[in-house]
CSV table of C-alpha atoms in Angstrom, one decimal:
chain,number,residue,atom,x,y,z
A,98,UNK,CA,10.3,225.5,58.9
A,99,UNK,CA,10.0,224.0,55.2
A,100,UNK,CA,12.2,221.1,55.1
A,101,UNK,CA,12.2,218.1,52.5
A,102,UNK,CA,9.8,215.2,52.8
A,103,UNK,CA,11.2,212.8,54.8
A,104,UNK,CA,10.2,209.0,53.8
A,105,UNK,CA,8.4,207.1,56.8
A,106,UNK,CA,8.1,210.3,58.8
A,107,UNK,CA,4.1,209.4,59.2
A,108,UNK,CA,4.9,205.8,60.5
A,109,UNK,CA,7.7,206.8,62.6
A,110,UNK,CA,5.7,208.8,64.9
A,111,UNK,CA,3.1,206.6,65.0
A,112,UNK,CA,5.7,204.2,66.4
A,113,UNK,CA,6.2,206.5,69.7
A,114,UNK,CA,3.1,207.0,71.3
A,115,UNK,CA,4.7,207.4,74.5
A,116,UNK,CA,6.2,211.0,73.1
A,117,UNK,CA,3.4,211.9,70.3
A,118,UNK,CA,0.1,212.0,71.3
A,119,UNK,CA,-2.1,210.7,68.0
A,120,UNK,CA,-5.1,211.9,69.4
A,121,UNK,CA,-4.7,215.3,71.5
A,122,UNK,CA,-8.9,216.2,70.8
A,123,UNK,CA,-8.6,213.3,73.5
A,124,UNK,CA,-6.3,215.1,76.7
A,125,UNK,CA,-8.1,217.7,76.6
A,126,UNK,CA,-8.5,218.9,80.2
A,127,UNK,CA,-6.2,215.8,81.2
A,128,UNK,CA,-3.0,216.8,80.3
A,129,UNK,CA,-1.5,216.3,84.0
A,130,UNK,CA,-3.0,213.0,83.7
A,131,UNK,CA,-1.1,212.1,80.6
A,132,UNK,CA,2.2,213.8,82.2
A,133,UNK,CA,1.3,212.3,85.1
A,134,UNK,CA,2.4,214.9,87.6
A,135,UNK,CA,0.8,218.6,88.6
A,136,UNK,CA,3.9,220.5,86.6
A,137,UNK,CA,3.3,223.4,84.8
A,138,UNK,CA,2.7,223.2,81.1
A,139,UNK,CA,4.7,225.2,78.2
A,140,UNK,CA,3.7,225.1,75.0
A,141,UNK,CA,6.3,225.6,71.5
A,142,UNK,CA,3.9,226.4,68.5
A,143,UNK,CA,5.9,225.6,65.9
A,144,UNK,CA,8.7,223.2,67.1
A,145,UNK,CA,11.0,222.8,64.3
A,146,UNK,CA,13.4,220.4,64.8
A,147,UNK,CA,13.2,220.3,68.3
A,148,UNK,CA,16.4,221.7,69.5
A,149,UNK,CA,13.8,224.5,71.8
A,150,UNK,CA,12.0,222.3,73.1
A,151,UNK,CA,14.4,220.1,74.2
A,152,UNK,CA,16.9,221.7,75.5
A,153,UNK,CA,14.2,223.4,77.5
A,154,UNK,CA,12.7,219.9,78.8
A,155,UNK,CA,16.7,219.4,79.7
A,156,UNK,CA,17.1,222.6,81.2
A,157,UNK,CA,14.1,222.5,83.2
A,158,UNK,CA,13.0,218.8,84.7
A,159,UNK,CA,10.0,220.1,86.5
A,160,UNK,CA,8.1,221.8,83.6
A,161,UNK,CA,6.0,219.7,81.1
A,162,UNK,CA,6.5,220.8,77.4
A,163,UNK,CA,4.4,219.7,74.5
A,164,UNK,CA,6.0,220.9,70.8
A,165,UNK,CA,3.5,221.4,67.7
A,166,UNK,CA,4.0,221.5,64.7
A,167,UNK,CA,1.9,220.8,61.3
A,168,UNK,CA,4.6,219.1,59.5
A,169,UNK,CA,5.1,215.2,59.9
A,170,UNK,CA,8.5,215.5,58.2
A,171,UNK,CA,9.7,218.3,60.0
A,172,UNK,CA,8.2,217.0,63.8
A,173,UNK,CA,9.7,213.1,63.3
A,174,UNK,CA,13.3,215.5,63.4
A,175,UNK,CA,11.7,217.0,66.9
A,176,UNK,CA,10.9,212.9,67.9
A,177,UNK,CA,14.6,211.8,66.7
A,178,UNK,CA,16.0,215.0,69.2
A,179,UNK,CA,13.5,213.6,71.8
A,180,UNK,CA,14.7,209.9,71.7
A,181,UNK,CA,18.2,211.0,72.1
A,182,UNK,CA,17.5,213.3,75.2
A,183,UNK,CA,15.7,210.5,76.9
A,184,UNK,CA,13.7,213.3,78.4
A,185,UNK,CA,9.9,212.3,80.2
A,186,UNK,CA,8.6,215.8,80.1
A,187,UNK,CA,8.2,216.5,76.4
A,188,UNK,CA,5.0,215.5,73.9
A,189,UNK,CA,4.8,216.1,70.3
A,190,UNK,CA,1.3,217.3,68.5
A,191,UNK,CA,1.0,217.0,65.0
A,192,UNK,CA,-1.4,220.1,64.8
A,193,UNK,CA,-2.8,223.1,63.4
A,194,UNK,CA,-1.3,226.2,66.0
A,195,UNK,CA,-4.6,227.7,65.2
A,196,UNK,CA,-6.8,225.0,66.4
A,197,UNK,CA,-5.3,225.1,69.8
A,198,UNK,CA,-8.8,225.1,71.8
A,199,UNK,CA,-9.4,221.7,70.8
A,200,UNK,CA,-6.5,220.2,72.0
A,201,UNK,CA,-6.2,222.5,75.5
A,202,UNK,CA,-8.9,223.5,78.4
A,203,UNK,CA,-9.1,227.2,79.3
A,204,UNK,CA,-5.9,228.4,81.1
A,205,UNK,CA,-4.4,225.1,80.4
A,206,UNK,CA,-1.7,225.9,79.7
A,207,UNK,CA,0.8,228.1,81.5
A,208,UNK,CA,3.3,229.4,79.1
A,209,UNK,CA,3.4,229.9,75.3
A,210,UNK,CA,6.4,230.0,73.4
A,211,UNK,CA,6.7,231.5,69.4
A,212,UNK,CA,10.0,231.4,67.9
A,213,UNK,CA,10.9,232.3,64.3
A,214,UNK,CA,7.3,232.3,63.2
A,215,UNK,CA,6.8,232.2,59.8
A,216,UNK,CA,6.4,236.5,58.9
A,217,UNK,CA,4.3,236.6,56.2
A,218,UNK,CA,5.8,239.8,55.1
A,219,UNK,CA,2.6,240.0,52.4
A,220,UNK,CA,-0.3,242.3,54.1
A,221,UNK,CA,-2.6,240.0,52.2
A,222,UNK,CA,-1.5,237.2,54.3
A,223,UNK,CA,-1.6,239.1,58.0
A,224,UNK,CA,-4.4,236.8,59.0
A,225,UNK,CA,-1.4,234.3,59.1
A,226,UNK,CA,1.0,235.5,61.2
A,227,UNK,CA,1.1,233.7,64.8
A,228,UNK,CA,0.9,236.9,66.7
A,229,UNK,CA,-2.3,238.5,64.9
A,230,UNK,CA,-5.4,238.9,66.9
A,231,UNK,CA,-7.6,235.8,66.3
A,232,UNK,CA,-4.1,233.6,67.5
A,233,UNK,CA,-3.7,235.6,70.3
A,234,UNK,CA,-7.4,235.4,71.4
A,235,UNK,CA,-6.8,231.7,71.1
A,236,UNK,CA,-3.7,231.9,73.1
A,237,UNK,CA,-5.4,234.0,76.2
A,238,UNK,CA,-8.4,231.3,76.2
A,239,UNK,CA,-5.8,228.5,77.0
A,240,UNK,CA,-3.5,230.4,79.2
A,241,UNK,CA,-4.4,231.6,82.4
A,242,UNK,CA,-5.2,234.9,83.6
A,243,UNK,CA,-1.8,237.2,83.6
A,244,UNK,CA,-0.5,234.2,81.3
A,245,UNK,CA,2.7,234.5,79.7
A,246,UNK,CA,4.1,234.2,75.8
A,247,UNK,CA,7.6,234.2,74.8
A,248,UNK,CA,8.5,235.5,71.7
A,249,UNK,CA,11.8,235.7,69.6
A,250,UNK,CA,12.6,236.1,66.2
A,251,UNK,CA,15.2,237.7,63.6
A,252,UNK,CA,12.9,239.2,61.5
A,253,UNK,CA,12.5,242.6,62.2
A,254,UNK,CA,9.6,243.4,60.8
A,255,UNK,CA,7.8,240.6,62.4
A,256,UNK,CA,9.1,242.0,65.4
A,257,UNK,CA,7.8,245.5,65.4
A,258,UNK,CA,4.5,244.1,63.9
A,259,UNK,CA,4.1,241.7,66.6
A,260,UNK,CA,5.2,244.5,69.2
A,261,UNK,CA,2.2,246.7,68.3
A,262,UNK,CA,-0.7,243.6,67.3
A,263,UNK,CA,0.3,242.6,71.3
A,264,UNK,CA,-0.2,246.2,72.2
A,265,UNK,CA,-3.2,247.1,70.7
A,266,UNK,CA,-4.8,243.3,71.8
A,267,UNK,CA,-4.3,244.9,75.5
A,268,UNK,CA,-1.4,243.1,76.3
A,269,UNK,CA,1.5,244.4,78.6
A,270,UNK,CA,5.2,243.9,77.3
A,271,UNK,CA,7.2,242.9,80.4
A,272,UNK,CA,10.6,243.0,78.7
A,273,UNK,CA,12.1,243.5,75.2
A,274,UNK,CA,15.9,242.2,73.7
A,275,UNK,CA,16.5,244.3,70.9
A,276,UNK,CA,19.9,241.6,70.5
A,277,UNK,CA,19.2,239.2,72.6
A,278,UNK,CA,22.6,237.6,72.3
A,279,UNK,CA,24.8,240.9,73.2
A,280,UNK,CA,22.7,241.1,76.5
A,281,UNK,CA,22.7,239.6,80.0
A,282,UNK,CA,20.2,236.9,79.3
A,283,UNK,CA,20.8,234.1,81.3
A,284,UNK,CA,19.6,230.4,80.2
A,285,UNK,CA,18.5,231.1,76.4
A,286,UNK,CA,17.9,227.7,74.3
A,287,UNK,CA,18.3,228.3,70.9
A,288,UNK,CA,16.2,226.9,68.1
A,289,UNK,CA,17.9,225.5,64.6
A,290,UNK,CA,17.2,228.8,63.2
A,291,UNK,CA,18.2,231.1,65.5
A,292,UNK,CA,21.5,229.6,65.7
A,293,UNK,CA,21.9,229.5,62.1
A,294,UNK,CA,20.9,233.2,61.7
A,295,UNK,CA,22.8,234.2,65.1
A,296,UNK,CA,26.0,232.6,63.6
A,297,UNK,CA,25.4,234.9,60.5
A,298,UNK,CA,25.7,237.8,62.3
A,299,UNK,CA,22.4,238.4,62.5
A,300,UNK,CA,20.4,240.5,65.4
A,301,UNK,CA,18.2,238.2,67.5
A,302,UNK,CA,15.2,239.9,69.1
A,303,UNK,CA,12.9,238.9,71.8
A,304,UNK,CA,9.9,239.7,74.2
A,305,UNK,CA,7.8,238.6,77.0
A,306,UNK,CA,4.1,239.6,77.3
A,307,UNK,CA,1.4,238.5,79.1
A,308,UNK,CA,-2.1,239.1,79.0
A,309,UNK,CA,-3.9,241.4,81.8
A,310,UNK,CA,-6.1,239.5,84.0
């Protein structure tokens, strides 16, 4: 998500410490410590705003969820979102999504979501896409065996891309929404963009894969 450069982002997430973690090389293999509890642990590469990952930390009380994003600007609008909700089960990274093994032990973490990834629609820039095959070897060194990713977006073509990259890594798809919002999906948080595009008309697709053990 490009968004304008907000003034003071920087210093305003520095002034929450108790929601954005300054030095994630740090937990490491102690995220439950830092949580404090034993929950499970979802991951949103690429937060946005926050709206996802909030309204999943709302949703769900007893799951941990850590947003990332590489964008000061756009994550202190993820901070603002997490102030409000008064939520204890959310931390912010400001982080590169492809440097994820320094921040997380193997199978860490026990779900991954990807929404409205950048698509990169340029062969030239494949590499770049969040669901080409050096991410997802990342991704299957912090998840656990059989673990889990989540992944919805309105672009089409980043769809059926993603669809086959999965396939051919080895992983199985468990489910597909070709429009997610015309079916029987219970419990779906959307993000900024989604309901920007979904109010537009738009088709909203989504999968769930995991990785075989």
């Amino acid at each position: 998500m490009r968004v304008r450069r907000r003034k003071g982002a920087e210093e305003h997430l520095a002034n929450y410490p108790q929601f954005v973690v300054s030095h994630p090389e740090g937990a490491k293999g102690h995220w439950c410590e830092i949580f404090g509890n034993n929950n499970p642990i979802h991951i949103e590469v690429g937060s946005g705003k926050g709206a996802f990952i909030t309204g999943m930390a709302q949703q769900n009380p007893n799951v941990n969820y850590i947003g990332i994003d590489l964008q000061p600007s756009v994550l202190s609008y993820a901070l603002d979102k997490v102030i409000a909700s008064k939520c204890s089960n959310v931390k912010l990274l400001l982080v590169d999504g492809s440097s994820l093994t320094d921040y997380f032990a193997d199978g860490e973490v026990d779900l991954m979501y990807l929404n409205f990834s950048d698509p990169w629609p340029k062969k030239r820039h494949e590499k770049r896409r969040l669901t080409y095959k050096s991410f997802l070897k990342t991704y299957q060194q912090i998840l656990p065996d059989n673990g889990e990713i989540h992944f919805k977006t309105d672009n089409r073509g980043l769809f059926e891309y993603s669809l086959a990259s999965m396939s051919q890594y080895g992983m199985t798809i468990k489910q597909v929404w070709l429009d997610l919002h015309a079916s029987a999906f219970e419990g779906n948080v959307m993000t900024e963009y989604e309901e920007k595009f979904s109010n537009k008309g738009q088709v909203i697709y989504r999968v769930e894969v995991c990785f075989d053990s």
